[in-house]
CSV table of N, CA, C and O in Angstrom, one decimal:
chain,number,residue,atom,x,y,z
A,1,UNK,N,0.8,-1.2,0.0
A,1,UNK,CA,0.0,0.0,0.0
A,1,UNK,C,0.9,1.2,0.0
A,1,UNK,O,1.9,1.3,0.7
A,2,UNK,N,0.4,2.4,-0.8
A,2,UNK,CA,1.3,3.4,-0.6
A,2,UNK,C,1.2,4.5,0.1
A,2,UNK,O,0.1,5.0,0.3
A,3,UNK,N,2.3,5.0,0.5
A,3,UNK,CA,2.2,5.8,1.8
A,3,UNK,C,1.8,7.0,1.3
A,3,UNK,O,2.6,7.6,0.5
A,4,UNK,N,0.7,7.5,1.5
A,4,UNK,CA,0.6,9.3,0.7
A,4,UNK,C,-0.2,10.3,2.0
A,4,UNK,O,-0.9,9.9,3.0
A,5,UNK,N,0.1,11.3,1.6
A,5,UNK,CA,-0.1,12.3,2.5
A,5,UNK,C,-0.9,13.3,2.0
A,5,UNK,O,-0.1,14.1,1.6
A,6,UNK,N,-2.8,13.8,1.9
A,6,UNK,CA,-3.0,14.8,1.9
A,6,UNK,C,-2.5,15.8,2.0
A,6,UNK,O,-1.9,15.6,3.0
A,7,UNK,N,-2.0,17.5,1.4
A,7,UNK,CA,-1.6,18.1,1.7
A,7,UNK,C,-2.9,19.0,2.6
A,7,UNK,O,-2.8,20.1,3.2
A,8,UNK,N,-3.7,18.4,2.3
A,8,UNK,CA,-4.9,19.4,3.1
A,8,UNK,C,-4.7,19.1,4.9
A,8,UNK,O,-5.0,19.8,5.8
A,9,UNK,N,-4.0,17.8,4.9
A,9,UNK,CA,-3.8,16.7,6.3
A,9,UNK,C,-2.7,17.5,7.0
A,9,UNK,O,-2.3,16.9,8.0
A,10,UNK,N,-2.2,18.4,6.7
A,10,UNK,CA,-0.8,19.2,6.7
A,10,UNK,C,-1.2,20.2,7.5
A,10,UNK,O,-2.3,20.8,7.6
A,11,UNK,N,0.4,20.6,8.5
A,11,UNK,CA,0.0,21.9,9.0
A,11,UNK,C,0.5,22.9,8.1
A,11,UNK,O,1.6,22.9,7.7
A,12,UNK,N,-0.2,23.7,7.9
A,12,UNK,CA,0.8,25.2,7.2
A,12,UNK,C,1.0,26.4,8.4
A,12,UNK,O,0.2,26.9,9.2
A,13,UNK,N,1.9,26.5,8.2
A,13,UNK,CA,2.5,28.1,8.8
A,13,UNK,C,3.5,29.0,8.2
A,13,UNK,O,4.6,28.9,7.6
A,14,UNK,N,2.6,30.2,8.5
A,14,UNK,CA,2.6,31.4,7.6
A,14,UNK,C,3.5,32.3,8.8
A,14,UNK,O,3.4,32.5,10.0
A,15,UNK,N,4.7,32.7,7.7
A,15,UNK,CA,6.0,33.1,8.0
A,15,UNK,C,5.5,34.6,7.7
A,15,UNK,O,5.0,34.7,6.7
A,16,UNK,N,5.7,35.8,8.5
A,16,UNK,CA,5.9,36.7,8.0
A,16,UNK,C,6.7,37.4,9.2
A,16,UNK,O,7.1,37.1,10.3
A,17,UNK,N,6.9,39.0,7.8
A,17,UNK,CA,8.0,39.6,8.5
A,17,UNK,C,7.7,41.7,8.4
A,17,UNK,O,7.5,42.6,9.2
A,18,UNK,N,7.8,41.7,7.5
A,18,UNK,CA,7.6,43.2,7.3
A,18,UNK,C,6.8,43.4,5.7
A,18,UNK,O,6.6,44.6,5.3
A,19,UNK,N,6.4,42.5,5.1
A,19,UNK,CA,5.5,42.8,4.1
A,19,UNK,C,4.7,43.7,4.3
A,19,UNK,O,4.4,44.0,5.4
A,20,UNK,N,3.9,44.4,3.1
A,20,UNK,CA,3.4,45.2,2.8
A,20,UNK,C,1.6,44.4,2.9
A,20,UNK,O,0.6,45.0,3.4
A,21,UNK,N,1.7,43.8,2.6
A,21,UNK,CA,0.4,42.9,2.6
A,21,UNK,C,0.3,41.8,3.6
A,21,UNK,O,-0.7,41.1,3.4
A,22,UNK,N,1.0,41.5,4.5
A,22,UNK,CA,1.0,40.6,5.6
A,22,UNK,C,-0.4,40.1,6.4
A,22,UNK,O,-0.6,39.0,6.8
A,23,UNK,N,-1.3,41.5,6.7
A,23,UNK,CA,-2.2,40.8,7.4
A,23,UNK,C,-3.3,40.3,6.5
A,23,UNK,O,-4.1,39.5,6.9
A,24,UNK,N,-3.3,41.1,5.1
A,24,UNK,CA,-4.1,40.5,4.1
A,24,UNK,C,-4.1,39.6,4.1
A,24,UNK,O,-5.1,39.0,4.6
A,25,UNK,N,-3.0,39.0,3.7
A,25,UNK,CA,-2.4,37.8,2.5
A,25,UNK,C,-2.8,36.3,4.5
A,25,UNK,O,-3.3,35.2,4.4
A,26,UNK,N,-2.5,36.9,5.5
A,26,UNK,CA,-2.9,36.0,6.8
A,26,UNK,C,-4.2,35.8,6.5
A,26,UNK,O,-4.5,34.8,6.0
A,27,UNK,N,-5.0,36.6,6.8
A,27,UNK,CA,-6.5,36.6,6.3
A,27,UNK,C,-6.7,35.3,5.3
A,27,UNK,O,-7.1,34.2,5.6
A,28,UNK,N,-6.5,35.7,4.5
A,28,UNK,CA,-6.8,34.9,3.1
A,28,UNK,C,-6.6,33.2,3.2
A,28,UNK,O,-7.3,32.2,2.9
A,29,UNK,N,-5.2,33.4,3.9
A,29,UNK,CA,-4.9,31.9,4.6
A,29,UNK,C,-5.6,31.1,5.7
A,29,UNK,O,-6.1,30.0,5.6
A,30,UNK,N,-5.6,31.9,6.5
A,30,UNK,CA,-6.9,31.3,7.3
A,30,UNK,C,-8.4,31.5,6.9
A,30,UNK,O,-9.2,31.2,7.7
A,31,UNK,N,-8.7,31.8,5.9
A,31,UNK,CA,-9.8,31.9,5.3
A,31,UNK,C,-9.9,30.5,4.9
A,31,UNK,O,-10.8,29.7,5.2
A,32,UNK,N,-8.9,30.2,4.0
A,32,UNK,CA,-9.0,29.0,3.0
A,32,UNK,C,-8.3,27.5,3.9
A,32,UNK,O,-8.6,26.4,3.7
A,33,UNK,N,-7.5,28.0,4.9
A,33,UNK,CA,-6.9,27.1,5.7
A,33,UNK,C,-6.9,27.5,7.0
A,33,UNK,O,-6.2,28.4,7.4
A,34,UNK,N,-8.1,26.6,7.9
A,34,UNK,CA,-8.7,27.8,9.0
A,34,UNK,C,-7.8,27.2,10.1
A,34,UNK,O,-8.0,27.7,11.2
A,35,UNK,N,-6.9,26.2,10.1
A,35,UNK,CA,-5.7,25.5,11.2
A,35,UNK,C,-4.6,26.0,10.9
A,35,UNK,O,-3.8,25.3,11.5
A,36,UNK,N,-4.0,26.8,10.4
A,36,UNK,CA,-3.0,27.5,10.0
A,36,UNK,C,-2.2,28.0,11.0
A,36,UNK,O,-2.8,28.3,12.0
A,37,UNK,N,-1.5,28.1,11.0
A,37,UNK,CA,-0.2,28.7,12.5
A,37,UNK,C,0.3,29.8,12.0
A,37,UNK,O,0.2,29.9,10.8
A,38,UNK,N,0.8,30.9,12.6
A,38,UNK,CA,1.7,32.1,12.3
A,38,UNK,C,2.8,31.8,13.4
A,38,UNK,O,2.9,31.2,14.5
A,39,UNK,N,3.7,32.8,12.4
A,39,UNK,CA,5.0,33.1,12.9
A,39,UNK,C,5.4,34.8,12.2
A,39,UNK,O,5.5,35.1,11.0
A,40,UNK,N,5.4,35.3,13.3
A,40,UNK,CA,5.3,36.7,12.8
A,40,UNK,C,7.0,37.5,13.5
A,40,UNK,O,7.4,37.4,14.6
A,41,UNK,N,7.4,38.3,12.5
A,41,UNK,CA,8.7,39.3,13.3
A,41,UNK,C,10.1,38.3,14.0
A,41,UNK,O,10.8,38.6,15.0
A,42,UNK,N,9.9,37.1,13.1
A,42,UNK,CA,10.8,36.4,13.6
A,42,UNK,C,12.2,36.8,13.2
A,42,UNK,O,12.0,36.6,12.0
A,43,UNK,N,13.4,37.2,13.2
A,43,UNK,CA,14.1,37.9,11.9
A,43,UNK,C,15.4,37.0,11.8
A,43,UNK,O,15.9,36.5,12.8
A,44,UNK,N,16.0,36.8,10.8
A,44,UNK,CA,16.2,36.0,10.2
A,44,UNK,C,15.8,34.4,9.4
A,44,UNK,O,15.4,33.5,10.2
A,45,UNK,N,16.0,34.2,8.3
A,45,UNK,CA,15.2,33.3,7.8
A,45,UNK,C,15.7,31.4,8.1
A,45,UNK,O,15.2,30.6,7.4
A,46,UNK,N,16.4,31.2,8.7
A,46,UNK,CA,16.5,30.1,9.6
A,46,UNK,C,16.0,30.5,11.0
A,46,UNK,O,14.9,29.9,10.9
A,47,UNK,N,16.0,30.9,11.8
A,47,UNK,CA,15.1,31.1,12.6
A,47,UNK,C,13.9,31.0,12.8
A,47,UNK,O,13.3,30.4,13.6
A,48,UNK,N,13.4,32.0,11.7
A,48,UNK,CA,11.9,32.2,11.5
A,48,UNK,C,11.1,30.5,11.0
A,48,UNK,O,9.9,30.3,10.9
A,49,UNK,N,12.1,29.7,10.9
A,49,UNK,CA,11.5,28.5,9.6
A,49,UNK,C,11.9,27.3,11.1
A,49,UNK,O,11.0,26.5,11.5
A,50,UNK,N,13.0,27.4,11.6
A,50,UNK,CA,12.7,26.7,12.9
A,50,UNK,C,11.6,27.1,13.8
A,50,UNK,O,11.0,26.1,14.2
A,51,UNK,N,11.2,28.1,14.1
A,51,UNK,CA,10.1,28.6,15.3
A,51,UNK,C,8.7,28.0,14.2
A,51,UNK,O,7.7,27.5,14.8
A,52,UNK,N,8.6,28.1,12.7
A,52,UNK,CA,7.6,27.6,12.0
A,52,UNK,C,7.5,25.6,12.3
A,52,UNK,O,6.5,25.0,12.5
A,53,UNK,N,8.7,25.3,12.3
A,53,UNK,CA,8.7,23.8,12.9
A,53,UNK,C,8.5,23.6,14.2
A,53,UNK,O,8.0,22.5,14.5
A,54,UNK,N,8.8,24.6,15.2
A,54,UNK,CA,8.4,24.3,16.5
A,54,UNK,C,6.9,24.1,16.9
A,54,UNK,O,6.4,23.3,17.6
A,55,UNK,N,6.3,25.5,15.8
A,55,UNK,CA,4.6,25.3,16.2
A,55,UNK,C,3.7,24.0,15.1
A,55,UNK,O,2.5,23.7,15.4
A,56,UNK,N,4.5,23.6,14.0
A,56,UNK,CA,4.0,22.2,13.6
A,56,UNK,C,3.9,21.2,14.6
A,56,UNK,O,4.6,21.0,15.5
A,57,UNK,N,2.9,20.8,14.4
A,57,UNK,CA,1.9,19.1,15.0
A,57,UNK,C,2.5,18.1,14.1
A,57,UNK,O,3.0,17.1,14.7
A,58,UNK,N,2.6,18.2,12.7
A,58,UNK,CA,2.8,17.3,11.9
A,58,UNK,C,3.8,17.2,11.6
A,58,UNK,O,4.5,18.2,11.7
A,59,UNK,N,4.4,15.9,11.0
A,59,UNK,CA,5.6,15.8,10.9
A,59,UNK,C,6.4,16.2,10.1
A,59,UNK,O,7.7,16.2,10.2
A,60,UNK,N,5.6,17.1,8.6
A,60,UNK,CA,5.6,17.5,7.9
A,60,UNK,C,5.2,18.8,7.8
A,60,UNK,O,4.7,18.9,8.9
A,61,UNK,N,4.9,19.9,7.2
A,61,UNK,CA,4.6,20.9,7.2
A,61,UNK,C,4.9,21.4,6.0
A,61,UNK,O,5.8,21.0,5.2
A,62,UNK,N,3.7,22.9,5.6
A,62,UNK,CA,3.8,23.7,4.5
A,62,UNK,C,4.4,24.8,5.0
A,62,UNK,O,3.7,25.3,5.8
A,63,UNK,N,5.5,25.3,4.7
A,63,UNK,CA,5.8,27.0,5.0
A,63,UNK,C,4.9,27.6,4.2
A,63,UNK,O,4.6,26.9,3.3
A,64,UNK,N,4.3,29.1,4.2
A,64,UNK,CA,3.6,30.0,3.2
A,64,UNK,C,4.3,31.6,3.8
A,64,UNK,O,4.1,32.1,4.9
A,65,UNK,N,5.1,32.0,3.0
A,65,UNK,CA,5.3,33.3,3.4
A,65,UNK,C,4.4,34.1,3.2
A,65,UNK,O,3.4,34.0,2.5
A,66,UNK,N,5.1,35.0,4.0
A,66,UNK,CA,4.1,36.4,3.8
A,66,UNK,C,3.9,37.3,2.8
A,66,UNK,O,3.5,38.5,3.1
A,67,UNK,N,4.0,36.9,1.4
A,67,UNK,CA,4.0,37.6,0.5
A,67,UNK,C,3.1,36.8,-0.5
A,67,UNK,O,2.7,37.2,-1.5
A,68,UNK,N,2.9,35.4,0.1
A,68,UNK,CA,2.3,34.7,-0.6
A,68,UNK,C,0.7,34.7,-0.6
A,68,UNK,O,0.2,35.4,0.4
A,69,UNK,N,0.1,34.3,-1.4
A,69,UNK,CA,-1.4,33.9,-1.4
A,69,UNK,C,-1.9,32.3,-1.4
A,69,UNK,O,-1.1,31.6,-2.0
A,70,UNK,N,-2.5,31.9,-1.1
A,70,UNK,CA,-2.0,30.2,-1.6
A,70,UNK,C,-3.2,30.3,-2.6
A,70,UNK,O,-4.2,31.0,-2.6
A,71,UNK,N,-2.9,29.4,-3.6
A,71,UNK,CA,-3.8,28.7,-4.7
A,71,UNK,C,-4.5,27.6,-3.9
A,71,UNK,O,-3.9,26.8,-3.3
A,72,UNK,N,-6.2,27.7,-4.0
A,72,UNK,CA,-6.6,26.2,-3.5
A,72,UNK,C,-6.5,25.4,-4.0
A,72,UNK,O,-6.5,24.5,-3.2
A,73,UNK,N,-6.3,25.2,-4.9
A,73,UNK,CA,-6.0,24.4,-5.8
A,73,UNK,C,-4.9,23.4,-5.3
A,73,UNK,O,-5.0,22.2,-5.3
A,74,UNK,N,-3.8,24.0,-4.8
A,74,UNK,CA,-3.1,23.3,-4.4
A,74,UNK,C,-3.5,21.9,-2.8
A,74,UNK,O,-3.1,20.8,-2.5
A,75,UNK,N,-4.2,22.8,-2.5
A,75,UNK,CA,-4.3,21.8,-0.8
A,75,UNK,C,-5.5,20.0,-1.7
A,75,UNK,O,-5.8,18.9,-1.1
A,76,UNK,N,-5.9,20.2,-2.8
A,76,UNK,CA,-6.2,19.1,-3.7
A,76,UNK,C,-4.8,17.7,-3.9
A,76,UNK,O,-4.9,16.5,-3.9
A,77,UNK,N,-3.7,18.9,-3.9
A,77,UNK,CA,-2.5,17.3,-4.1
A,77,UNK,C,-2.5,16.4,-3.2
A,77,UNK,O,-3.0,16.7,-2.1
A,78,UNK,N,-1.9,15.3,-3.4
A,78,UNK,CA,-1.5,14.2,-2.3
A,78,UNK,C,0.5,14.2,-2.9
A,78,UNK,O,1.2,14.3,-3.9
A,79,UNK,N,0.5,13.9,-1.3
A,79,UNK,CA,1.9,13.8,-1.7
A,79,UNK,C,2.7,12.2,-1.5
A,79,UNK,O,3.1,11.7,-0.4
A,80,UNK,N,2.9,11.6,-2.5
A,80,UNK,CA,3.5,10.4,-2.6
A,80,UNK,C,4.9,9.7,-2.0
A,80,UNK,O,5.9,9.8,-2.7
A,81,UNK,N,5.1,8.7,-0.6
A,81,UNK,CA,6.4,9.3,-0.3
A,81,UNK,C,7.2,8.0,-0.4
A,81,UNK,O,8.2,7.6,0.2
A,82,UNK,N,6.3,7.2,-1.6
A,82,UNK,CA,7.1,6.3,-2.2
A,82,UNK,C,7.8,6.4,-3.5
A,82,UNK,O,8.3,5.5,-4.2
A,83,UNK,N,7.5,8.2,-3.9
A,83,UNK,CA,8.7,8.5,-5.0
A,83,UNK,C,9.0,9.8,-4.6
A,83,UNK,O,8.9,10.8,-5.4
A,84,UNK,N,9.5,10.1,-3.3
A,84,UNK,CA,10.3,11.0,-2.9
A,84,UNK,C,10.9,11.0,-1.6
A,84,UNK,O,10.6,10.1,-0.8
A,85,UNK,N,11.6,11.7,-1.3
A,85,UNK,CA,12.0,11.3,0.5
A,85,UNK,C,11.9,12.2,1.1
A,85,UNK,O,12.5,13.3,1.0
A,86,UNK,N,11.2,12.1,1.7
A,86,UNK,CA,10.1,12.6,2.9
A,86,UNK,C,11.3,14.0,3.6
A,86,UNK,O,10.8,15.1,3.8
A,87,UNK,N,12.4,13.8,4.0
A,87,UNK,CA,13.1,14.6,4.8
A,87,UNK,C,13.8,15.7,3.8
A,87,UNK,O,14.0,16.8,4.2
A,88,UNK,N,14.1,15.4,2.4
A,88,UNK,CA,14.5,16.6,1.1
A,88,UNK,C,13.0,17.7,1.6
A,88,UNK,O,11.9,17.3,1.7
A,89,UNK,N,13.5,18.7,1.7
A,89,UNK,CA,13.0,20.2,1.4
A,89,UNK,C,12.0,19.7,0.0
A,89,UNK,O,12.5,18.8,-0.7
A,90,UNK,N,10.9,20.2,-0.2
A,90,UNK,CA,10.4,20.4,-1.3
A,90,UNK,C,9.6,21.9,-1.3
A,90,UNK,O,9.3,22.7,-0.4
A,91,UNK,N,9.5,22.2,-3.1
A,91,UNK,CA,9.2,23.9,-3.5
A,91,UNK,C,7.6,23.4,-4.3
A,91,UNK,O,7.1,22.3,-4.4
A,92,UNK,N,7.4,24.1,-4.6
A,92,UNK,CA,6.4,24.3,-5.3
A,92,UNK,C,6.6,25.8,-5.7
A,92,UNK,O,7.2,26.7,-5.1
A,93,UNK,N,5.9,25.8,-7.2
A,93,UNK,CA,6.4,27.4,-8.0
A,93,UNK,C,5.3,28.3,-7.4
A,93,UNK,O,4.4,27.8,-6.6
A,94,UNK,N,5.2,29.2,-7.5
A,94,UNK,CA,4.9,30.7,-7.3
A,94,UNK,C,4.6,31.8,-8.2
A,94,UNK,O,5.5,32.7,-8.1
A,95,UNK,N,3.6,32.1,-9.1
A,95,UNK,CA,4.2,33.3,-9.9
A,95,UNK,C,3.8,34.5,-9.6
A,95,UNK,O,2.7,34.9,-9.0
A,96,UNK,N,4.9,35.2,-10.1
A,96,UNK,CA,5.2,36.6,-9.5
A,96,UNK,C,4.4,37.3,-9.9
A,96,UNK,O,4.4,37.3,-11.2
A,97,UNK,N,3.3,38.2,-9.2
A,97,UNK,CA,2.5,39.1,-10.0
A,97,UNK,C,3.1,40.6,-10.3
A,97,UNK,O,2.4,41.5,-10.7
A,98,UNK,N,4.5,40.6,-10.2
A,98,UNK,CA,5.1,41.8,-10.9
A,98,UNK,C,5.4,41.6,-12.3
A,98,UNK,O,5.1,42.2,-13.3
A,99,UNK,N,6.1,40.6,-12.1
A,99,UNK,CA,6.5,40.1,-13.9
A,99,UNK,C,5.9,38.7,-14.7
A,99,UNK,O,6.3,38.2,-15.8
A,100,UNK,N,5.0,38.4,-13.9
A,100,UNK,CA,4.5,37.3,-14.5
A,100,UNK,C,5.0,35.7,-14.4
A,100,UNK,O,4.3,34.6,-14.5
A,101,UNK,N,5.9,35.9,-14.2
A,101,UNK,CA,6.9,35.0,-14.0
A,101,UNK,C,6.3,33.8,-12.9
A,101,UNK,O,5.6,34.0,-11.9
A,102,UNK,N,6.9,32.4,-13.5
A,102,UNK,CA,6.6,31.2,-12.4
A,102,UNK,C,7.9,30.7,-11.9
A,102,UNK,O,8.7,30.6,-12.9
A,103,UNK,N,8.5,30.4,-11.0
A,103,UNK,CA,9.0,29.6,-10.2
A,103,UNK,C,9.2,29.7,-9.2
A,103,UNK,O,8.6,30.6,-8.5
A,104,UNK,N,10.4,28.5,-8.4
A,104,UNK,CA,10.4,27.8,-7.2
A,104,UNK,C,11.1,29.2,-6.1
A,104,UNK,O,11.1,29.0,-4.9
A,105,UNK,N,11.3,29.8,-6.4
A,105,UNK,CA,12.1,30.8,-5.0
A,105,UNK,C,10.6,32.0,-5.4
A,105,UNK,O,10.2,32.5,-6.5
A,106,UNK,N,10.1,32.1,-3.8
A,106,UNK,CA,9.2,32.6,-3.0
A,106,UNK,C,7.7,31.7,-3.4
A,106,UNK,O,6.5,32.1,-3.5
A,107,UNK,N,8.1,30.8,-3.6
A,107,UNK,CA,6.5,29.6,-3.6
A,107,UNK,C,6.1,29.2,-2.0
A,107,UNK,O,6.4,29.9,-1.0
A,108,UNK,N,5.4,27.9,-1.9
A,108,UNK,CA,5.3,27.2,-0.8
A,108,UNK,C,6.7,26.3,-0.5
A,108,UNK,O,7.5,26.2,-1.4
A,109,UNK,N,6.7,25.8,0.7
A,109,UNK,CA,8.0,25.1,0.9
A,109,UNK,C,7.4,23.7,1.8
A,109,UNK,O,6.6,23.8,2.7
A,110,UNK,N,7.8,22.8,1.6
A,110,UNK,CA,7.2,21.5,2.4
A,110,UNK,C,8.4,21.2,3.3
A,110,UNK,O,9.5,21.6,2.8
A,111,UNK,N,8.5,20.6,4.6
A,111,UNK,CA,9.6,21.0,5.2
A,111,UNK,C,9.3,20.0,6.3
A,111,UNK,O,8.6,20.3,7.2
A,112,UNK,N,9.9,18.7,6.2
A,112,UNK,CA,10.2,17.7,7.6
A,112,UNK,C,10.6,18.3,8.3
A,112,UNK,O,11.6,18.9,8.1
A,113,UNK,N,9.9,18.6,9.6
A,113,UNK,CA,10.2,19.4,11.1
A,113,UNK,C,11.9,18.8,11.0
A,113,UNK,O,12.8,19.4,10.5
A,114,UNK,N,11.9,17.6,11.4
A,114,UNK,CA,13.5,17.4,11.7
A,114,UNK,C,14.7,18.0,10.7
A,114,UNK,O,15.7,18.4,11.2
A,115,UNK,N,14.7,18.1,9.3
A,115,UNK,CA,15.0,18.5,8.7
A,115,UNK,C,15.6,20.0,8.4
A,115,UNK,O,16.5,20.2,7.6
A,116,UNK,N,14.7,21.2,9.2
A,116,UNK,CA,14.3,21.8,9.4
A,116,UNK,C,15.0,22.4,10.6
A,116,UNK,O,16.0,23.1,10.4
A,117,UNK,N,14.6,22.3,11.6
A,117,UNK,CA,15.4,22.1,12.9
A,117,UNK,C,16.7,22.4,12.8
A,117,UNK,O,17.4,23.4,13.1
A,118,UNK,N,16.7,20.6,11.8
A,118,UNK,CA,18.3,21.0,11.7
A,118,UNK,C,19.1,21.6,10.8
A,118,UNK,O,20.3,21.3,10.7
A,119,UNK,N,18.8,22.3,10.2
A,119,UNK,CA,19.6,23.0,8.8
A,119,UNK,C,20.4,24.0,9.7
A,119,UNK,O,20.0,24.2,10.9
A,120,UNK,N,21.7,24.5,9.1
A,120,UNK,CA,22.6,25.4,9.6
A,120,UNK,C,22.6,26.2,8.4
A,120,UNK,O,23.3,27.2,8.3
């Protein structure tokens, strides 16, 4: 049987810091994901992503920064962890509503607490 994981089954916690849109973009997340955790004025970005692991339940977790919006679309995936390894960092893309642009730096981030933790 294969091991898969809702990402709806997931905790997310939403990182912010000095955004311009921060309590919006919070809003919108707990709107659409009403178990959601914050981490707010944490300052620097290993820090802020450890204290986001500390308030994880789950062994896994979504990071959402604060600049982000989430797509519902996305909490629809399942995540398969018999063709990936569970403790690798995973991205998901993002596109930028300045230039249009899609990719992996400022998306969501999937993040094994231990993994996490431990990064230097």
């Amino acid at each position: 049987m294969a091991d898969r994981t809702r990402v709806s089954d997931l905790d997310f916690i939403y990182i912010s810091f000095k955004e311009p849109n921060k309590e919006q973009n919070w809003a919108d997340l707990k709107h659409k994901v009403q178990l959601s955790k914050r981490v707010d004025c944490v300052k620097g970005f290993d820090s802020a992503h450890k204290a986001a692991a500390e308030k994880a339940e789950t062994d896994f977790f979504i990071s959402v920064d604060g600049d982000n919006i989430l797509n519902e679309t996305f909490l629809l995936q399942t995540l398969d962890w018999d063709k990936t390894n569970k403790k690798a960092v995973h991205r998901w893309r993002a596109k930028n509503n300045v230039n249009g642009l899609v990719y992996g730096n400022g998306g969501l981030v999937g993040w094994h607490k231990e993994t996490c933790l431990n990064m230097k």
